[in-house]
GROMACS .gro file of C-alpha atoms in nm:
model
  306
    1UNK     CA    1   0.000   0.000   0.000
    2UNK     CA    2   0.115   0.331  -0.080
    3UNK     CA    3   0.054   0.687   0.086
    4UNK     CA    4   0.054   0.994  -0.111
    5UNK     CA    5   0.322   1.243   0.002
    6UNK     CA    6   0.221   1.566  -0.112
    7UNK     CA    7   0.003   1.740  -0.377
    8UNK     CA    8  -0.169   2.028  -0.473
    9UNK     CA    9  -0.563   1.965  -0.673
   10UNK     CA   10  -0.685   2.250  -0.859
   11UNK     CA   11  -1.007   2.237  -0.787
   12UNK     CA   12  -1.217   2.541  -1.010
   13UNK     CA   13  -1.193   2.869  -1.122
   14UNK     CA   14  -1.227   3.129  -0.814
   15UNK     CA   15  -1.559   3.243  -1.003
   16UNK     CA   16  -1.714   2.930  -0.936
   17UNK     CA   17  -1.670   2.923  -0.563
   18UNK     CA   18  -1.867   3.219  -0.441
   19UNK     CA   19  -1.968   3.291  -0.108
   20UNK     CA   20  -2.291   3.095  -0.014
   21UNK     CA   21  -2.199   2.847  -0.188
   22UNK     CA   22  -2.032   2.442  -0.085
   23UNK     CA   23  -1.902   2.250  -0.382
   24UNK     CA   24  -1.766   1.904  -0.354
   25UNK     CA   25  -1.423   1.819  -0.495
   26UNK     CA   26  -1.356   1.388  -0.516
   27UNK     CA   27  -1.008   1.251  -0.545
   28UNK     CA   28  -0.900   0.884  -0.544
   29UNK     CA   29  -0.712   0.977  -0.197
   30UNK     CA   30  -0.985   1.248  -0.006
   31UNK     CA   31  -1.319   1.369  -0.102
   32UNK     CA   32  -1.334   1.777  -0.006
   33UNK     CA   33  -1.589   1.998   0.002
   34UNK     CA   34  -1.482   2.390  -0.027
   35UNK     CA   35  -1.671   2.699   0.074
   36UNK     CA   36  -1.620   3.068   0.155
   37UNK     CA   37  -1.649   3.196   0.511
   38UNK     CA   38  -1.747   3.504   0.605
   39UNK     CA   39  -1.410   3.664   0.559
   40UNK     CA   40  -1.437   3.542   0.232
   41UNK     CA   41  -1.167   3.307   0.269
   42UNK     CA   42  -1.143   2.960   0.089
   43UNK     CA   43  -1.178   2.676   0.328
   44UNK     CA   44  -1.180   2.307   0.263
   45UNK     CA   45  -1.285   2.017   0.517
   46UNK     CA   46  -1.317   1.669   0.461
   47UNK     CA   47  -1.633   1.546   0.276
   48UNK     CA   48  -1.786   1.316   0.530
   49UNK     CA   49  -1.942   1.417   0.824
   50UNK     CA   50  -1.738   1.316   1.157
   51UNK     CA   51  -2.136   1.218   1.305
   52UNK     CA   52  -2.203   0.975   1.071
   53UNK     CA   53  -2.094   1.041   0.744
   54UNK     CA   54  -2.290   1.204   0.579
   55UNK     CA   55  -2.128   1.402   0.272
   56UNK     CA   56  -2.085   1.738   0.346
   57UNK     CA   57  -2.139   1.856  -0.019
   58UNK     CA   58  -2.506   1.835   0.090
   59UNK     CA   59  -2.435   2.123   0.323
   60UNK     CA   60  -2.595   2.463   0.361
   61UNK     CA   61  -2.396   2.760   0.410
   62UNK     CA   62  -2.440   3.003   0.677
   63UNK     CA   63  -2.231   3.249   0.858
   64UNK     CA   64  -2.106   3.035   1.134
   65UNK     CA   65  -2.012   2.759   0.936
   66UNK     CA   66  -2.181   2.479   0.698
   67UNK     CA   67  -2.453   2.269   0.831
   68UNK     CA   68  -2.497   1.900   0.769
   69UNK     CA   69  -2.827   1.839   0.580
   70UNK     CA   70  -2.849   1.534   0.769
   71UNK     CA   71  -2.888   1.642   1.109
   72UNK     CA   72  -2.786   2.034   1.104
   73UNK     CA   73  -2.459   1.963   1.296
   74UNK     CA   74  -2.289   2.318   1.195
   75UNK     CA   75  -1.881   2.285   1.106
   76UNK     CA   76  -1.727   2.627   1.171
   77UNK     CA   77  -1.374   2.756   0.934
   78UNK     CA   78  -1.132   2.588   1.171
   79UNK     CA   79  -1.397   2.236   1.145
   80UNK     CA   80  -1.527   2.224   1.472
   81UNK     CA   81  -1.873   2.182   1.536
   82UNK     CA   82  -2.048   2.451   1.691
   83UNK     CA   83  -2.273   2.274   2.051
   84UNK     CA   84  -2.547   2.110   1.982
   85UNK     CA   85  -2.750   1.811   2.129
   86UNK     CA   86  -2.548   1.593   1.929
   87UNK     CA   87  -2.291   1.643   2.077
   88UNK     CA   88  -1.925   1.797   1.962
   89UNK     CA   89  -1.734   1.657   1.667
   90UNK     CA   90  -1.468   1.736   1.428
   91UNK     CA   91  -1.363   1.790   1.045
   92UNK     CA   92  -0.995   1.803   0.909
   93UNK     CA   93  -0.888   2.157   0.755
   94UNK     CA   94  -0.701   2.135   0.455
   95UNK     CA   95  -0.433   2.433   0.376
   96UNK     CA   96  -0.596   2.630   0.055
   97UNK     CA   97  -0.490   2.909  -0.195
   98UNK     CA   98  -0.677   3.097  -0.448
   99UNK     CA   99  -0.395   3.186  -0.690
  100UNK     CA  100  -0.389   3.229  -1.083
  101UNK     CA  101  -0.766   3.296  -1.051
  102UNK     CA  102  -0.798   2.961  -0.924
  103UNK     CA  103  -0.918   2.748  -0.624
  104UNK     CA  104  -0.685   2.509  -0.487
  105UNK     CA  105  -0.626   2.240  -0.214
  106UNK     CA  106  -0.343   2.028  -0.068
  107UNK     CA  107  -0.318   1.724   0.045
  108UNK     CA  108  -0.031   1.670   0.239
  109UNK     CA  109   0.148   1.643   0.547
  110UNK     CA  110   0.404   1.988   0.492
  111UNK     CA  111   0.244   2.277   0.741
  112UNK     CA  112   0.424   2.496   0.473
  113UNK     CA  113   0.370   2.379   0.141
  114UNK     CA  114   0.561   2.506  -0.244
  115UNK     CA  115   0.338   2.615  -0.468
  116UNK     CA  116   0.428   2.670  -0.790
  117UNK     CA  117   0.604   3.029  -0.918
  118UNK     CA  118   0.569   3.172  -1.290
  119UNK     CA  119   0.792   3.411  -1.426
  120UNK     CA  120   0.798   3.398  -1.771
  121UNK     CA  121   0.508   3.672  -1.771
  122UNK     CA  122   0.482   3.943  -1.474
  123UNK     CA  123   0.203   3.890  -1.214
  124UNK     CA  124   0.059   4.207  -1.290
  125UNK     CA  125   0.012   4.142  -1.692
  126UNK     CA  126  -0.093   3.835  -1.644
  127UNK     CA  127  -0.445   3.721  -1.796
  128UNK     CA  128  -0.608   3.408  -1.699
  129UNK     CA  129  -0.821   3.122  -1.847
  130UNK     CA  130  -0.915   2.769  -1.753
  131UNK     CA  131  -1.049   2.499  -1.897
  132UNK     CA  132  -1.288   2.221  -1.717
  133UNK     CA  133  -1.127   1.862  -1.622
  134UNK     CA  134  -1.100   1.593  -1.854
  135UNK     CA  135  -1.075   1.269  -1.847
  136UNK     CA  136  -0.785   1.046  -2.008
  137UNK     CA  137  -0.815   0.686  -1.968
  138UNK     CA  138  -0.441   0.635  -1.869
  139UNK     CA  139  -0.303   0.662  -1.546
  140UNK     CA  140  -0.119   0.957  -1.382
  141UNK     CA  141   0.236   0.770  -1.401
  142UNK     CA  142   0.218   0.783  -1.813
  143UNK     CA  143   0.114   1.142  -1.793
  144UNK     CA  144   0.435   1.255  -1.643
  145UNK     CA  145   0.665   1.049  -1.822
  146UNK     CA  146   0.509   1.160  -2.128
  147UNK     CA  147   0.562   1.529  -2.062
  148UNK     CA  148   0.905   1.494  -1.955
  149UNK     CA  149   1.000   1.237  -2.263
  150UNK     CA  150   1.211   1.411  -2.535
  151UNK     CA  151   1.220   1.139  -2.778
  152UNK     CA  152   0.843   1.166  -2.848
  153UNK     CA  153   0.850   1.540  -2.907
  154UNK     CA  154   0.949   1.452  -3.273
  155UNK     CA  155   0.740   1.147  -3.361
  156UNK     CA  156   0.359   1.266  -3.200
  157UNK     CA  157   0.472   1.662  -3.162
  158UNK     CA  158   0.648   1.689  -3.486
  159UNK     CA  159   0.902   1.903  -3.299
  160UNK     CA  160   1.298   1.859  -3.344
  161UNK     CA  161   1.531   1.949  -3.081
  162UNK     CA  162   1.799   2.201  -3.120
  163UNK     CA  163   2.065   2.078  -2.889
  164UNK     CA  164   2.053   1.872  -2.561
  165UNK     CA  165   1.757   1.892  -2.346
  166UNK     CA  166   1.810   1.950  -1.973
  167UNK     CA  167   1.682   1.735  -1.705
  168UNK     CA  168   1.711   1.855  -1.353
  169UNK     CA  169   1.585   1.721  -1.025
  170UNK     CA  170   1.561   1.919  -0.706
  171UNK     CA  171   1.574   1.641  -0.419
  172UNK     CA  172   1.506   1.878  -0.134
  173UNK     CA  173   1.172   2.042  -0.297
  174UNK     CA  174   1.137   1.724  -0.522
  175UNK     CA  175   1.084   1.945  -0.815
  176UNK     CA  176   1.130   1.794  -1.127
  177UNK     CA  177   1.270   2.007  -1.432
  178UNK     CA  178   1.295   2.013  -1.843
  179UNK     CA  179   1.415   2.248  -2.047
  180UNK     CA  180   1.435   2.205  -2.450
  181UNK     CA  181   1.481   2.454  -2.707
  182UNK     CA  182   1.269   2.287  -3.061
  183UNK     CA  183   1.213   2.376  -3.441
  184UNK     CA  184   0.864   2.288  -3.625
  185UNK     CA  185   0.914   2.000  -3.854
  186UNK     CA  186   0.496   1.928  -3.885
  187UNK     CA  187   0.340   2.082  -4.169
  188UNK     CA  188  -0.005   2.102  -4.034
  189UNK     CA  189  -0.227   2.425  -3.984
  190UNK     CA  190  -0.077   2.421  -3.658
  191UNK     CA  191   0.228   2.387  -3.695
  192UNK     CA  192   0.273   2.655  -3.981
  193UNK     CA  193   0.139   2.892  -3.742
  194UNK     CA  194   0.375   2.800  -3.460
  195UNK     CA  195   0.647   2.851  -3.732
  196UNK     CA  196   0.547   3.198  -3.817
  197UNK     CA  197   0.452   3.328  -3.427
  198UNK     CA  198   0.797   3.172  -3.299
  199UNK     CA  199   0.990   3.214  -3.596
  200UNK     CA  200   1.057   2.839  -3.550
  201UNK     CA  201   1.221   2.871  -3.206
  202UNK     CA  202   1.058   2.713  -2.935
  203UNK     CA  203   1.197   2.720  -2.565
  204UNK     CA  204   1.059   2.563  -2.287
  205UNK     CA  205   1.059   2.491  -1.911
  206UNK     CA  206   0.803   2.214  -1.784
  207UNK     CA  207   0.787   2.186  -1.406
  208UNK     CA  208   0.620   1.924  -1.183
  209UNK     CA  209   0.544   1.947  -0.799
  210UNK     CA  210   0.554   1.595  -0.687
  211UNK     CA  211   0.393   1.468  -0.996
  212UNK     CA  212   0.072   1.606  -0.965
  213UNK     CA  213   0.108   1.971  -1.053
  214UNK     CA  214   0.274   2.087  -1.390
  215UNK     CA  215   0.382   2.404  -1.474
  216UNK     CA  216   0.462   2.433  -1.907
  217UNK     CA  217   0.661   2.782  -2.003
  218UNK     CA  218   0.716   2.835  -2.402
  219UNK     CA  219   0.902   3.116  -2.512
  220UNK     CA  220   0.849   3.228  -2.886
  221UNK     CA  221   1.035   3.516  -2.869
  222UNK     CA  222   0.763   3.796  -2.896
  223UNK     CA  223   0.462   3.570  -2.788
  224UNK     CA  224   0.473   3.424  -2.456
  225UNK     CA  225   0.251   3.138  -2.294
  226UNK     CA  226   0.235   2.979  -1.952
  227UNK     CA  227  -0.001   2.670  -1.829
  228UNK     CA  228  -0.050   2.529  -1.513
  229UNK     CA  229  -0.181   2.191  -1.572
  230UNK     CA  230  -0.378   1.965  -1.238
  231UNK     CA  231  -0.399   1.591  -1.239
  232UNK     CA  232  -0.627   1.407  -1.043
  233UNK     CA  233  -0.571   1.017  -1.095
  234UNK     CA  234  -0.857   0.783  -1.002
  235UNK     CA  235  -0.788   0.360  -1.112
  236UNK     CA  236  -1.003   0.372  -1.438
  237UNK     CA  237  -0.851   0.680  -1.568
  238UNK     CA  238  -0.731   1.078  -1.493
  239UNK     CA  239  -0.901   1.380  -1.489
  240UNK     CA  240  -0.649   1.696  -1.633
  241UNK     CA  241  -0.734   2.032  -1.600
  242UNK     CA  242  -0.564   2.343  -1.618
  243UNK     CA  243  -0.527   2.750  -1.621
  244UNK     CA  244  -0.388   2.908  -1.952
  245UNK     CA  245  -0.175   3.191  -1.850
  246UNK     CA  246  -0.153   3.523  -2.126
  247UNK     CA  247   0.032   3.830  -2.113
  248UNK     CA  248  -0.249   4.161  -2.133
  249UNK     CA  249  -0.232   4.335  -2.446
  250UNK     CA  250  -0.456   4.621  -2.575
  251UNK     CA  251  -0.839   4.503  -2.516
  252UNK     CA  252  -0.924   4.366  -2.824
  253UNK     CA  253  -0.628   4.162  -2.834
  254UNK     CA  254  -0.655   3.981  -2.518
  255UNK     CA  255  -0.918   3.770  -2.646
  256UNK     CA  256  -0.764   3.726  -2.985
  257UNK     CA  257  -0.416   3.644  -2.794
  258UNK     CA  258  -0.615   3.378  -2.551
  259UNK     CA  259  -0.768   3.195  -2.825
  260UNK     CA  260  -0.466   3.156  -3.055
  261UNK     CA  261  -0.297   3.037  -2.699
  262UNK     CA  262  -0.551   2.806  -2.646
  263UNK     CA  263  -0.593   2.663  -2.991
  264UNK     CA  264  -0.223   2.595  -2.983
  265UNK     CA  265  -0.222   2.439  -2.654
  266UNK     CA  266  -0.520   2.173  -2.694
  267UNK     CA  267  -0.406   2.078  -3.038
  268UNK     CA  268  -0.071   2.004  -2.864
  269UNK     CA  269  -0.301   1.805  -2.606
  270UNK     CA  270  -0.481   1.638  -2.799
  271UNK     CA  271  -0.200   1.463  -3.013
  272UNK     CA  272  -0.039   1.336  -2.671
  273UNK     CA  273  -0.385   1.163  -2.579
  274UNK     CA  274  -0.441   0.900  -2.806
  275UNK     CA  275  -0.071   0.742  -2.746
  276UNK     CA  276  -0.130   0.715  -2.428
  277UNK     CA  277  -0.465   0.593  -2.331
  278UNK     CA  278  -0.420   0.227  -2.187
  279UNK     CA  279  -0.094   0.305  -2.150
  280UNK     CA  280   0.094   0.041  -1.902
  281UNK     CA  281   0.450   0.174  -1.806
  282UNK     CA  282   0.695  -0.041  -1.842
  283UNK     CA  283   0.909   0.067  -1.541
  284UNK     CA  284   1.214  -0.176  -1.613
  285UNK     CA  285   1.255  -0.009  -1.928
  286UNK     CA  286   1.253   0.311  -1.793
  287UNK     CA  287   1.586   0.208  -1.591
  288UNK     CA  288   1.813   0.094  -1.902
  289UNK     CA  289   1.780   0.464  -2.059
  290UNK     CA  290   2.007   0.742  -1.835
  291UNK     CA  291   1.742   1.011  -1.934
  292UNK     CA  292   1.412   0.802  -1.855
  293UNK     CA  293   1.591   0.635  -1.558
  294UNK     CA  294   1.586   0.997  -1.353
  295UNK     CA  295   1.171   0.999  -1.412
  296UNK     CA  296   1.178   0.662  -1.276
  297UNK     CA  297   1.326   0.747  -0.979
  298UNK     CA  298   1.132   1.062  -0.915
  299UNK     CA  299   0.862   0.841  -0.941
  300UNK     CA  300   0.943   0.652  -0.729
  301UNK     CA  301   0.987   0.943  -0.479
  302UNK     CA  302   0.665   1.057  -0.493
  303UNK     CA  303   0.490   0.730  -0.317
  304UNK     CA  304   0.613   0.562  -0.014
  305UNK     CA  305   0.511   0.243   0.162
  306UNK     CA  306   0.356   0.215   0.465
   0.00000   0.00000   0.00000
């Protein structure tokens, strides 16, 4: 049996969690439910009532708290039930951020928590968009490897590298790094107009936080893009979701600038799916190549016994 370390969910856009309102959030390793207090703060408890578990996402907001439709036991911020004739119980907090115009959630044992940095654009010019979960009937393992695997950037991404790709591990913050610089070799619609907004030089920086969280930076030169990209695995399949990440322009270009950003992106995603649904990894392969053999062992990093 393995215990999951450390992750961050993204959970929904901060638009869709306004105050009144309790959403549910499932994962294969916790079931939250997330709601606004007063203070307008983001919290998140677990799902199941501490009475008798009933699911919380059933709740009703009010100021002190949310109250179990079941039998109105009222959770306050901190999870504690407020008196009742029921007597006292108790829900788990879970540490929260609203960040990139996003709701998200950790699970994890760290009081103190990385979350991901982007730099590529400045905070204050950057515009945000996400785009609902979806589901990928592979498992999370084949995800990563497939975003940090050079080799298939030319066969499914019809991109060629320009010199040696950097791999880089940070052991202490278990950050996982890749850097390429590419040329367009594909001579779809897509591809011709990656050629003409990067002038056919592509850099790059992906960035996981232990596995679950990705962070993608391309560099065209003039026309810059980040994505933050969520996993949430589940035994059937995954669910990804994401935030696309623009610099402002004028008004009327923001829009035009988002959609050519996210045309690009989901064409990019969409070639990576098909290759890997059903995937199986075949870990002992991963070990005989020097490049593939440092995913393995992040991988192995990110889940311990118990």
């Amino acid at each position: 049996m393995v215990i999951l370390k450390e992750v961050w969910f993204l959970v929904c856009s901060a638009k869709e969690l306004p105050q009144g309102k309790v959403i549910s959030f499932p994962t294969k390793f916790q079931d939250f439910v997330l709601f606004r207090n007063v203070e307008n703060e983001i919290v998140a408890l677990e799902a199941h009532c501490s009475h008798l578990g009933a699911h919380l996402g059933n709740a009703t907001w009010s100021k002190d708290g949310i109250r179990c439709s079941l039998h109105e036991i009222c959770f306050d911020s901190n999870g504690n039930s407020l008196k009742s004739k029921l007597g006292l119980y108790k829900q788990k907090r879970f540490i929260t951020k609203e960040e990139f115009g996003s709701v998200f959630v950790y699970f994890g044992r760290n009081s103190n928590p990385i979350f991901p940095e982007l730099n590529l654009i400045p905070k204050l010019e950057q515009m945000y968009e996400s785009f609902p979960g979806k589901k990928i009937f592979t498992n999370w393992e084949a995800i990563l490897i497939n975003a940090f695997d050079p080799i298939h950037l030319e066969y499914v991404h019809k991109r060629r590298l320009v010199d040696e790709p950097q791999i880089r591990w940070d052991k202490k913050k278990n950050i996982l790094e890749f850097r390429y610089n590419s040329e367009v070799i594909g001579t779809k619609f897509s591809d011709y107009i990656m050629k003409w907004i990067s002038n056919n030089h592509i850099k790059v920086r992906i960035q996981t936080y232990h596995g679950y969280l990705f962070t993608v930076e391309s560099d065209l030169g003039k026309f810059k893009s980040q994505l933050l990209l969520s996993l949430n695995p589940f035994p059937s399949h995954t669910m990804i979701s994401g935030i696309l990440i623009q610099k402002k322009s004028f008004p009327f270009l923001n829009s035009i600038r988002m959609f050519f950003a996210g045309f690009l992106f989901k064409r990019f995603l969409l070639a990576d799916i098909k290759p890997l649904e059903g995937m199986n990894v075949n870990h002992e392969n991963l070990k005989k190549d020097p490049y593939l053999s440092i995913i393995g062992d992040y991988l192995k990093s990110i889940n311990e016994p118990i």
